[in-house]
Coordinates of C-alpha atoms in Angstrom, one line a residue:
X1292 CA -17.9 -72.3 -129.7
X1293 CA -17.9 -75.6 -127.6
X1294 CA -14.6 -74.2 -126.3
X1295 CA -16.3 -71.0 -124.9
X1296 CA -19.2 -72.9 -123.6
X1297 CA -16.7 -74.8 -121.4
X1298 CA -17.4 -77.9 -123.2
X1299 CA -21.0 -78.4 -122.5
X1300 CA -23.2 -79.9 -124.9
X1301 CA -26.0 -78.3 -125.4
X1302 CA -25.7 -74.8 -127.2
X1303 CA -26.6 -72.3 -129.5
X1304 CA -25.4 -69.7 -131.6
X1305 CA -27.3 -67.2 -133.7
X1306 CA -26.2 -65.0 -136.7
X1307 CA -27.9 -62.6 -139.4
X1308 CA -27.0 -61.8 -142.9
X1309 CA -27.7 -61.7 -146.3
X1310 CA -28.9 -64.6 -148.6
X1311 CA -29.1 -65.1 -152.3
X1312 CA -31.1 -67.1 -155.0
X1313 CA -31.0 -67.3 -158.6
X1314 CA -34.0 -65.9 -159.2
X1315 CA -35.4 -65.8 -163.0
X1316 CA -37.9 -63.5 -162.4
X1317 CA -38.6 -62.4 -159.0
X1318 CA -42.5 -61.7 -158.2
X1319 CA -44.8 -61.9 -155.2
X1320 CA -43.8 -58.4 -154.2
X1321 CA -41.2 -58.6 -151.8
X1322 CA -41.6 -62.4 -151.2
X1323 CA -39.3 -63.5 -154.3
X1324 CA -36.3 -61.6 -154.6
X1325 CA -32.4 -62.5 -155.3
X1326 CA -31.0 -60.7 -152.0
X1327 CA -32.7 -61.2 -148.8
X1328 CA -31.9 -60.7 -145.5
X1329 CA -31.8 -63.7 -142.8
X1330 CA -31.5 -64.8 -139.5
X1331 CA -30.9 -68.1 -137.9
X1332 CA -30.2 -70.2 -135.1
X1333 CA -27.4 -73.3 -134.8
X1334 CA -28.3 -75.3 -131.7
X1335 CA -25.9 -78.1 -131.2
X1336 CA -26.6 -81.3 -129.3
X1337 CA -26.3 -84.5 -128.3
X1338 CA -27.9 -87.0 -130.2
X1339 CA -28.8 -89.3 -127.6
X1340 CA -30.5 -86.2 -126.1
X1341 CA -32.2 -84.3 -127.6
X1342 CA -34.8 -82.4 -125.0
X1343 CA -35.0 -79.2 -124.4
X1344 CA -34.2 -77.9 -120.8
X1345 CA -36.9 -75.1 -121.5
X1346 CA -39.5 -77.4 -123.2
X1347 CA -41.6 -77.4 -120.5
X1348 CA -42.3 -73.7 -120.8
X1349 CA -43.9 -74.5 -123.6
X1350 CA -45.8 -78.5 -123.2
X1351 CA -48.9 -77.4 -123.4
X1352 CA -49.0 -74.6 -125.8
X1353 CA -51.2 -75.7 -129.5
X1354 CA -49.2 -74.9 -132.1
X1355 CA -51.4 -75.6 -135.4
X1356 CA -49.6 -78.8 -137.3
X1357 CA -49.9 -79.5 -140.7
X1358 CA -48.5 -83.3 -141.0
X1359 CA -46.8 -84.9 -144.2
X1360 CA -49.7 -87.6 -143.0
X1361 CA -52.7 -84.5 -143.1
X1362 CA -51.0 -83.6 -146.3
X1363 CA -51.4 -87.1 -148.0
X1364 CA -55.0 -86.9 -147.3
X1365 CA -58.0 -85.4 -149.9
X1366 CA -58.8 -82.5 -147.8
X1367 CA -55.7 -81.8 -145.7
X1368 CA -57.1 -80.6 -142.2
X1369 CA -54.5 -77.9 -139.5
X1370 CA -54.8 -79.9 -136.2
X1371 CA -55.0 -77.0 -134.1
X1372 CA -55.9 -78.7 -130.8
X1373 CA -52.8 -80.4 -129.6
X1374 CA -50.4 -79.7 -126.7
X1375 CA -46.9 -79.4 -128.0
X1376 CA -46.1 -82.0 -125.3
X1377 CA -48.9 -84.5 -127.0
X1378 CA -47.3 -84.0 -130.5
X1379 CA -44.0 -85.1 -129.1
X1380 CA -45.2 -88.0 -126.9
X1381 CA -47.2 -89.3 -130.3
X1382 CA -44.0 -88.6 -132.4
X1383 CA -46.0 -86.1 -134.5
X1384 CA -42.7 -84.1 -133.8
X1385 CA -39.8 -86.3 -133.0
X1386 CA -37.4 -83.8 -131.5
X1387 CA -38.2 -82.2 -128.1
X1388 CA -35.9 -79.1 -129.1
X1389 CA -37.2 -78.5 -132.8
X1390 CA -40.8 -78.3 -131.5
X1391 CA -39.7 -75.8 -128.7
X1392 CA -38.1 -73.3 -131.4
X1393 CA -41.6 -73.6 -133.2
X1394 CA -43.3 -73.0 -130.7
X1395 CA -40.7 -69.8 -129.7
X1396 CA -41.3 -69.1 -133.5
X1397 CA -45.3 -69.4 -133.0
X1398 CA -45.3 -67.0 -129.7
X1399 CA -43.0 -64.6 -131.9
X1400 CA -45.6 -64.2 -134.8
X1401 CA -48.4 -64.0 -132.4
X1402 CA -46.5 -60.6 -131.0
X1403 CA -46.0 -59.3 -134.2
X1404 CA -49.3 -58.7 -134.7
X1405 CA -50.0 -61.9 -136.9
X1406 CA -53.5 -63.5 -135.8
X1407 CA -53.1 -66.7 -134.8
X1408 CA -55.7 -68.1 -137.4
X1409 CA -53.2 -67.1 -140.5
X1410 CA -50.3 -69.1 -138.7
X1411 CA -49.8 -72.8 -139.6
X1412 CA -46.9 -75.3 -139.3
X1413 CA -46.1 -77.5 -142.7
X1414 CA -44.0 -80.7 -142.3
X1415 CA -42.2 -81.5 -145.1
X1416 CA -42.8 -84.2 -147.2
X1417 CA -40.7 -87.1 -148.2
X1418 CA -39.9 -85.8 -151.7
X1419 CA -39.0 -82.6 -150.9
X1420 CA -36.9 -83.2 -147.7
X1421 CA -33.1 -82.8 -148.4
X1422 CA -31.4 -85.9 -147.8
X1423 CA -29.8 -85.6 -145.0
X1424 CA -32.4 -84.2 -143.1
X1425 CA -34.0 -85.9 -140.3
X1426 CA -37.1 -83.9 -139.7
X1427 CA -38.4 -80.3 -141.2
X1428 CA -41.1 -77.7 -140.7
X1429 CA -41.7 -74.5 -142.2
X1430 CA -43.6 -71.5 -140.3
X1431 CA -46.3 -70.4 -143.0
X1432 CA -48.8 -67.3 -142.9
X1433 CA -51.4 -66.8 -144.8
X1434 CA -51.5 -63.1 -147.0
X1435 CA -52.9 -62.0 -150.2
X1436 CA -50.4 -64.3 -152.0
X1437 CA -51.9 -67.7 -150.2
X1438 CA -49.7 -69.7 -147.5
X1439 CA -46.4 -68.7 -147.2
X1440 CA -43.4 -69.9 -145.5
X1441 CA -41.6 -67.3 -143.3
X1442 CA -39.6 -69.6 -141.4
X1443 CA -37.8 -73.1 -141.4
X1444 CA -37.0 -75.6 -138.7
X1445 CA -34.9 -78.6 -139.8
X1446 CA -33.6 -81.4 -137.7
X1447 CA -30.0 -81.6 -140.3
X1448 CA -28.3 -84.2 -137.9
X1449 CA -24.6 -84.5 -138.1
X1450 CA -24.5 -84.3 -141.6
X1451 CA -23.4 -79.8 -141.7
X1452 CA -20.5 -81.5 -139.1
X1453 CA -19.2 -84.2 -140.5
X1454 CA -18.8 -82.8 -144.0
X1455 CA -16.9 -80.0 -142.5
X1456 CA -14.4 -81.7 -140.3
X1457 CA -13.9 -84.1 -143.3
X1458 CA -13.0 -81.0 -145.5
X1459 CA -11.2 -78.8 -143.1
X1460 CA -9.6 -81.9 -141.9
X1461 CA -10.5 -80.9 -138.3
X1462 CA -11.7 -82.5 -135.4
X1463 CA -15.7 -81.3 -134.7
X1464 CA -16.6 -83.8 -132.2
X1465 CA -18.0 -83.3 -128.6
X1466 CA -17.6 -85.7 -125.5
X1467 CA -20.4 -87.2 -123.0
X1468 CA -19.3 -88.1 -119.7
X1469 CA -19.5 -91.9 -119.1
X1470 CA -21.0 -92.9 -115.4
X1471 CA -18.4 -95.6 -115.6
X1472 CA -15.0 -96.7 -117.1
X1473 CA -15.1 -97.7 -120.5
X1474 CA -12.4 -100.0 -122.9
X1475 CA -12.0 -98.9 -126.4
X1476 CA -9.9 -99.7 -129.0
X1477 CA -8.2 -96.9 -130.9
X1478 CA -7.0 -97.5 -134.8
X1479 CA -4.5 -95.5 -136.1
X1480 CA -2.6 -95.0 -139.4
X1481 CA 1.4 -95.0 -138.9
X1482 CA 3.6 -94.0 -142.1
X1483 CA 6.5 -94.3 -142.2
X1484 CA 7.6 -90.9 -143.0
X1485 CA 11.4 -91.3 -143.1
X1486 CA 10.8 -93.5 -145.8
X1487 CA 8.0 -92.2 -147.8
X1488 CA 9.1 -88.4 -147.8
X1489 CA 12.5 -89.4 -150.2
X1490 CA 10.1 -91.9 -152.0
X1491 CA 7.0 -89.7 -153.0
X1492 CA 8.6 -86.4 -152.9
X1493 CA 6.4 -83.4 -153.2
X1494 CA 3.5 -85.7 -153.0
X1495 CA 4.5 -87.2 -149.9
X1496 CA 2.1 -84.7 -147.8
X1497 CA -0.7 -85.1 -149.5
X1498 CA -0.1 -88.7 -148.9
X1499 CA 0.2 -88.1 -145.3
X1500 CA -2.9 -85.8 -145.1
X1501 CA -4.8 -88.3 -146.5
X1502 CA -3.7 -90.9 -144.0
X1503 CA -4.6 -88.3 -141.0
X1504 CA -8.1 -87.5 -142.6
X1505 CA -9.1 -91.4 -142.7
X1506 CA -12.3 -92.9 -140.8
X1507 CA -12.3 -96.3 -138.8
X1508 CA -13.8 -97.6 -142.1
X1509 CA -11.6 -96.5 -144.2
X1510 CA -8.4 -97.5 -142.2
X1511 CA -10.0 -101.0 -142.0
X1512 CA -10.1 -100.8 -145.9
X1513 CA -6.5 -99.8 -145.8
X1514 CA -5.4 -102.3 -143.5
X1515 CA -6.8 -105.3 -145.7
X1516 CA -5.0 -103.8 -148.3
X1517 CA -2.0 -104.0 -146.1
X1518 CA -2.2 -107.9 -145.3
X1519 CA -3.3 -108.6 -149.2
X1520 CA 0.0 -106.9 -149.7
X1521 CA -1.2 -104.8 -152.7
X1522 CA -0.7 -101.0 -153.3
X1523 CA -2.6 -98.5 -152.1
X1524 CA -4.3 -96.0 -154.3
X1525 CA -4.5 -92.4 -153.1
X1526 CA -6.2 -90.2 -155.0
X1527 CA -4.2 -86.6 -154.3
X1528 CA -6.3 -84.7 -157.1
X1529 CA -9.6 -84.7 -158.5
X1530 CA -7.8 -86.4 -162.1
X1531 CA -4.6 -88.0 -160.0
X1532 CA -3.9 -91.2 -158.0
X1533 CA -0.5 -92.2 -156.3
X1534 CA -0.4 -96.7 -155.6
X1535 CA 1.7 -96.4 -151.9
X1536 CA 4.2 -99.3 -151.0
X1537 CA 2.1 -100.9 -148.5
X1538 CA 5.2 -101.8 -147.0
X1539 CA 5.3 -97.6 -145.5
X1540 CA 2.6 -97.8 -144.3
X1541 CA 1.0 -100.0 -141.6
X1542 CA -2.2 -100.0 -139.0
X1543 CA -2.1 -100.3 -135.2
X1544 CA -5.0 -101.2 -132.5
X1545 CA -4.5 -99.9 -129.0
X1546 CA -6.6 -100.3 -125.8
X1547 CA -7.6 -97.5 -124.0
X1548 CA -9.7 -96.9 -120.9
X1549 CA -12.2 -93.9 -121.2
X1550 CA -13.8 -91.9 -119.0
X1551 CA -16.2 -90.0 -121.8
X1552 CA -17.1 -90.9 -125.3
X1553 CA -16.5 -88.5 -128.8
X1554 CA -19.6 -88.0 -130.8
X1555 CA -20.2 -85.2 -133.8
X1556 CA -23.2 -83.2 -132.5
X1557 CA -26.7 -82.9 -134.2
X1558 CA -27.6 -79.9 -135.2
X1559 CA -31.2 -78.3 -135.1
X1560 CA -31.5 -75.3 -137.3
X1561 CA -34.6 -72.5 -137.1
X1562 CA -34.1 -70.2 -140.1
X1563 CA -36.1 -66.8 -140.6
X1564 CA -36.9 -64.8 -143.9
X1565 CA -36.1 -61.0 -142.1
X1566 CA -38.1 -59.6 -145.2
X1567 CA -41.4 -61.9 -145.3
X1568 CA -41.9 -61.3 -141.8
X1569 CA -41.7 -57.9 -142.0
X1570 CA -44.2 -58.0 -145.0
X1571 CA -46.6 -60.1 -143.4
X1572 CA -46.4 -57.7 -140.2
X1573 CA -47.4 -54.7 -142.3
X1574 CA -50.2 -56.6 -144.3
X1575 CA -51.9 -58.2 -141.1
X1576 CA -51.3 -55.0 -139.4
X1577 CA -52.6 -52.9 -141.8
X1578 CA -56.4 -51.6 -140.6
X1579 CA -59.6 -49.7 -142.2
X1580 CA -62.0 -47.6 -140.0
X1581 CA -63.8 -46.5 -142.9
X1582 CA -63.1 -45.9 -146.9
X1583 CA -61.0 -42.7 -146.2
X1584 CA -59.2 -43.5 -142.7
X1585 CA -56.5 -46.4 -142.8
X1586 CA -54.3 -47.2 -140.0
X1587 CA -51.2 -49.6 -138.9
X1588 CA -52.4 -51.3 -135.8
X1589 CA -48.4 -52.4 -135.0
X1590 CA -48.3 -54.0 -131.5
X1591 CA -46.4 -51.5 -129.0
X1592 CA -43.5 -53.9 -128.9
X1593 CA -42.4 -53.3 -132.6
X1594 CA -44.2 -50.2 -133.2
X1595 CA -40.7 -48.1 -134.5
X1596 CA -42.2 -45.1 -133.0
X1597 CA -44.2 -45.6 -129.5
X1598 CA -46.1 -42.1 -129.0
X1599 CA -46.5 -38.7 -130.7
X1600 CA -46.6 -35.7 -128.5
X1601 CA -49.3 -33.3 -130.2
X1602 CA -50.4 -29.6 -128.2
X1603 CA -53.8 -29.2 -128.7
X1604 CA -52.9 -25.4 -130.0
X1605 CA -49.6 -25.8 -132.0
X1606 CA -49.0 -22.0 -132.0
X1607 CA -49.6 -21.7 -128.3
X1608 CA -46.5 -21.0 -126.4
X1609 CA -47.5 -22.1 -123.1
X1610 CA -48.7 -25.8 -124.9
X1611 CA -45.6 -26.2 -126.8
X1612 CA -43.3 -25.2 -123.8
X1613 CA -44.4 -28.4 -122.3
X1614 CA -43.1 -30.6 -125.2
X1615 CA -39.5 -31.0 -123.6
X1616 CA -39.7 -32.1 -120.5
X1617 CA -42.3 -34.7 -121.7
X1618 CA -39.9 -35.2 -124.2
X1619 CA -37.1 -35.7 -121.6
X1620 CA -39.1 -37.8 -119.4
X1621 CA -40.5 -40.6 -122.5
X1622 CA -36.1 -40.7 -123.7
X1623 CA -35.0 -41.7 -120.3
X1624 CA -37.2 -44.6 -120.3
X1625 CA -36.0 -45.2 -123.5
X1626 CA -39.7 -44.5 -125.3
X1627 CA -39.1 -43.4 -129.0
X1628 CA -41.4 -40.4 -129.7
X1629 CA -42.7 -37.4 -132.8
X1630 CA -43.4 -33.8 -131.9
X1631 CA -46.3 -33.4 -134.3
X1632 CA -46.8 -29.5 -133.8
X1633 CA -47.8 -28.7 -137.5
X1634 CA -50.9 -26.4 -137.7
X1635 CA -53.3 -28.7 -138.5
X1636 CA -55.9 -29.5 -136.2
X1637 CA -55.9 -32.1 -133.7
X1638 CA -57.8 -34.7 -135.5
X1639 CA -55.7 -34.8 -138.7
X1640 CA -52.5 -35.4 -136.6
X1641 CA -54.3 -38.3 -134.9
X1642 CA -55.2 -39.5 -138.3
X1643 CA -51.8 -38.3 -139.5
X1644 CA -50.1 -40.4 -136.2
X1645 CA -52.5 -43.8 -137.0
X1646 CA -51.4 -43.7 -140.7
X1647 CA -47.6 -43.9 -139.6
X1648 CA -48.5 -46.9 -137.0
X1649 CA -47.9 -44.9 -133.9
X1650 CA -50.0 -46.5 -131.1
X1651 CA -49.8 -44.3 -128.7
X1652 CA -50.7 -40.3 -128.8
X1653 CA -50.1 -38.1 -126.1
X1654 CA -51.9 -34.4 -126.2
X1655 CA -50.7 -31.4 -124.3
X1656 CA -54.0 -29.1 -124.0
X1657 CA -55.0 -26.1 -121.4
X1658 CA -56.1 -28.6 -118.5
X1659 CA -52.4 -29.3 -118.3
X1660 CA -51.6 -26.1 -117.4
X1661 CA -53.7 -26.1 -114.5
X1662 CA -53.1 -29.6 -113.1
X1663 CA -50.1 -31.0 -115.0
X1664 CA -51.6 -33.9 -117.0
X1665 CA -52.1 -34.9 -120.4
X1666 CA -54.1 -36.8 -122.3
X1667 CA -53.0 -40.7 -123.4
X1668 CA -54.8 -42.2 -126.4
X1669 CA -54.8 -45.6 -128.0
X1670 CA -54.7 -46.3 -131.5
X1671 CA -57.3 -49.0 -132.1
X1672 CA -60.0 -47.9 -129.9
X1673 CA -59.7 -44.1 -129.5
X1674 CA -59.9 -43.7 -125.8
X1675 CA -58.4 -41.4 -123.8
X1676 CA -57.3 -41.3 -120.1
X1677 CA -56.0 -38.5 -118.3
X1678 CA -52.6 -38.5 -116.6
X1679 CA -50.1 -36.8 -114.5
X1680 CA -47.3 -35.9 -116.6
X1681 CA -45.3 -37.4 -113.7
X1682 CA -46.1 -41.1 -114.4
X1683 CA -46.8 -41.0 -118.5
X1684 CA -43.7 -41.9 -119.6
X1685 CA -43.0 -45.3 -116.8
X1686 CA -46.9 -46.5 -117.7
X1687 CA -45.8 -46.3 -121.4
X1688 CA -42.8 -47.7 -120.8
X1689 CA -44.8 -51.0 -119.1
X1690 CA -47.1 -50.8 -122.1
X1691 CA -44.5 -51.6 -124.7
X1692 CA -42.8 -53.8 -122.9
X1693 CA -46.2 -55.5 -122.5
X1694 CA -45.9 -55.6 -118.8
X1695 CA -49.6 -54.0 -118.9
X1696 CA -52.3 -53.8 -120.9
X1697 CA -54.3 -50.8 -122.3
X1698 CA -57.4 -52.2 -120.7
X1699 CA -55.5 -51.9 -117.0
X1700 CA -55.0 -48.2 -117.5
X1701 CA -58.6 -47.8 -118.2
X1702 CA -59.7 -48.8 -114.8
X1703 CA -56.1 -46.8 -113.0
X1704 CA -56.7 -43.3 -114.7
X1705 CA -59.8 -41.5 -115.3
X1706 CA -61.0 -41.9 -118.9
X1707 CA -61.1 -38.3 -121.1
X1708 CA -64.0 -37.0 -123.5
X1709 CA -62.6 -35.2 -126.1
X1710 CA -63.7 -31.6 -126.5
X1711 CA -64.9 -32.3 -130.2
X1712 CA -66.8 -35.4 -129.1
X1713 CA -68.5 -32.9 -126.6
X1714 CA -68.9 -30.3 -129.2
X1715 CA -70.8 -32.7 -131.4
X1716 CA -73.1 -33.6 -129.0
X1717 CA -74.4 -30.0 -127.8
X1718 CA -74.6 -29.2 -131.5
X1719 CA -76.4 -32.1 -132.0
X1720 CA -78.7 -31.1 -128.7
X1721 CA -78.9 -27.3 -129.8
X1722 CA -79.8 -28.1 -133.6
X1723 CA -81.0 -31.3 -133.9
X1724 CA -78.6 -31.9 -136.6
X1725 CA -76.1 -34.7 -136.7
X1726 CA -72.2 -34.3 -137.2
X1727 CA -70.6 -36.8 -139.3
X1728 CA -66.9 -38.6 -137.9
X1729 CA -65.3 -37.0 -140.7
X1730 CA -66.5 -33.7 -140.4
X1731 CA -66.3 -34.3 -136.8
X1732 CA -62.7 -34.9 -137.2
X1733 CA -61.6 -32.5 -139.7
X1734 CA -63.3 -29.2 -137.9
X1735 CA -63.5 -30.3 -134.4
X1736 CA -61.5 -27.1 -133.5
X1737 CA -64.0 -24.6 -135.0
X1738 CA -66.8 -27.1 -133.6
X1739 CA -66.1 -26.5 -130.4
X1740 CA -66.3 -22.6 -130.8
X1741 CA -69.7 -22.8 -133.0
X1742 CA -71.3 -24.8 -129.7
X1743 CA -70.0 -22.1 -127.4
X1744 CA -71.5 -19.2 -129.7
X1745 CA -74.7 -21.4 -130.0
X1746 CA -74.7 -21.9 -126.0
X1747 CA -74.1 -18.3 -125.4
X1748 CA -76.8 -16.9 -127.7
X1749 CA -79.4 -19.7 -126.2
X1750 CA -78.8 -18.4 -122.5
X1751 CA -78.9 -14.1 -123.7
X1752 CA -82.3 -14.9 -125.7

């Protein structure tokens, strides 16, 4: 990866897949389980630098901390007032690039649909911080099961590194430039192989990988041994040790002038439960407009389905000739869509549509015939808008791209009264009676034909 980033310190890499835990008894739902899905970012970099080059994209964002300090307190209290860039500066968060991902990760949640209030970063304690870790904090929402962590952000320093290129006996190190020349002195482990091959025999490479795979401590351990002239032990299996002549083997220090300087990269690592997220989206997104109606109120961005295309009439030719060149239009724009031309009536596809999370709802009724628009309604507030058939597809496609808002094409298009919310009110003007939303809803078809019967028999008498 440093190879095909030309050698430049910093970067990133980012991979999904599966994860497991031994899990004696899964529970929370789909919180616990044994197999979940993952995804995760590896951003290498120097340790002497470790600042963001996007950080100040996000300085002054508030991301709500929850301290190991806050936590050691009686009544732990989310400091939700302080600029990212004043967290760093106070060494709340040590590392410029961790708190950038957590404030990427805080930004993504928001979009998701997750209120800000249910959204809280935990450090991590002392006692439950793995070793090797220099800093760590977990992404927690708040759902029915209390606070819980969707996503980590650890600090793991060169330790991931270092244990690899000591295992794989490979070299995992990056170089700085240096803005001057610099003398260094190089150890190195010589054997003599001509002479230790015949002596050692088949465990002569193992001997010699062993020798390769040595630090500057270690060869300084070996060359003490050297001068002491005592064997040296070299442990070839977990149970077996070979003592080397000390005379094979010796320990040179050369000078050499440098132009850049090795180091092993940090590492800073965001990691994302897949599944948690996705149940917190569909519990925070999850709605009620009243004990029978419940909706999914899924931000346009991650709605899997972006609009329905419903004709007002589902058995009326000239409606549902319409529905493919709509269709056409919303594909090439790359809008996902559902032709809902069942015969119910238009109000239980709406309700049908909400149910599903579909935030957008586009209704092909007689007016189109005559003028070539259709109707656009939004899920969480019910309005409608009227507009050219022409445009509907690029103004949804700036909508889920959140490019605009819903509030914007109030004020471009010209807002549309539904003919049952008409209906109900010159029933309610000719009989004095009230119509209930759900009746409203569920008959708004026959409705609007009772209020023209009415409205006819008023103007004969």
């Amino acid at each position: 990866l440093l190879e095909y980033n030309n050698g430049r310190m910093p970067f990133a890499a980012a991979q999904t897949g599966l994860g497991f835990r031994n899990e004696i008894s899964p529970r929370s739902g789909l919180l616990r389980v044994r197999e979940f899905a993952m995804a995760e970012i590896e951003h290498f970099l120097d340790p002497l630098n470790k600042m963001h080059n996007k950080f100040y994209q996000v300085a002054e964002i508030k991301v709500p901390l929850l301290s190991a300090a806050a936590q050691a307190m009686d009544t732990p209290v989310v400091a939700r007032d302080i600029p990212l860039k004043d967290a760093v500066g106070k060494e709340i968060i040590k590392n410029p690039t961790l708190a950038y991902y957590m404030a990427r990760t805080f930004l993504f949640l928001q979009s998701c649909g997750i209120p800000e209030s249910a959204i809280r970063f935990r450090q991590h304690m002392k006692n439950e911080m793995a070793h090797y870790s220099q800093e760590c904090w977990d992404a927690e929402v708040e759902c029915s099961y209390g606070w819980t962590e969707v996503a980590g952000h650890a600090d793991r320093g060169c330790y991931d590194l270092t244990c690899h290129a000591k295992g794989a006996n490979a070299d995992l190190s990056a170089a700085r430039l240096l803005k001057e020349a610099k003398l260094i002195k190089i150890i190195k482990v010589v054997p003599d192989k001509k002479k230790l091959g015949p002596k050692y025999g088949k465990n002569s490479g193992a001997i010699l990988k062993k020798f390769e795979s040595m630090d500057e401590q270690e060869m300084k351990a070996l060359e003490k041994l050297i001068d002491e002239k005592k064997e040296i032990p070299i442990q070839i299996a977990p149970e077996e040790t070979i003592l080397v002549d000390p005379s094979l083997v010796k320990v040179t220090t050369e000078e050499k002038t440098v132009m850049e300087e090795k180091y092993v990269p940090h590492v800073v690592e965001p990691s994302f439960g897949v599944g948690r997220i996705v149940y917190m989206i569909l519990e925070h997104c999850f709605k009620s407009r009243d004990q029978e109606r419940t909706y999914f109120l899924f931000p346009p961005s991650i709605a899997p389905v972006k609009c329905s295309i419903l004709p007002l009439i589902p058995n009326e030719k000239k409606l549902t000739d319409i529905i493919p060149a709509i269709k056409k239009l919303l594909n090439e724009h790359g809008i996902s869509s559902k032709v809902d031309d069942s015969g119910n009536t238009i109000g239980r596809r709406y309700a049908r549509t909400d149910e599903v999370g579909i935030p957008f709802a586009i209704t092909i009724d007689f007016d189109t015939l005559k003028d070539e628009t259709v109707t656009l309604r939004e899920i969480s507030t019910m309005d409608q808008i009227r507009i050219p058939i022409a445009v509907v597809a690029e103004e949804m496609h700036k909508l889920t791209k959140n490019f605009t808002k819903w509030s914007d094409l109030l004020g471009k298009y010209k807002a549309f009264v539904s003919q049952s919310a008409e209906s109900a009110a010159q029933f309610q003007l000719i009989t004095n009676k009230p119509v209930s939303y759900t009746h409203l809803r569920a008959h708004e078809t026959s409705l609007h034909l009772v209020c023209r019967l009415l409205l006819e028999k008023k103007k004969n008498k």
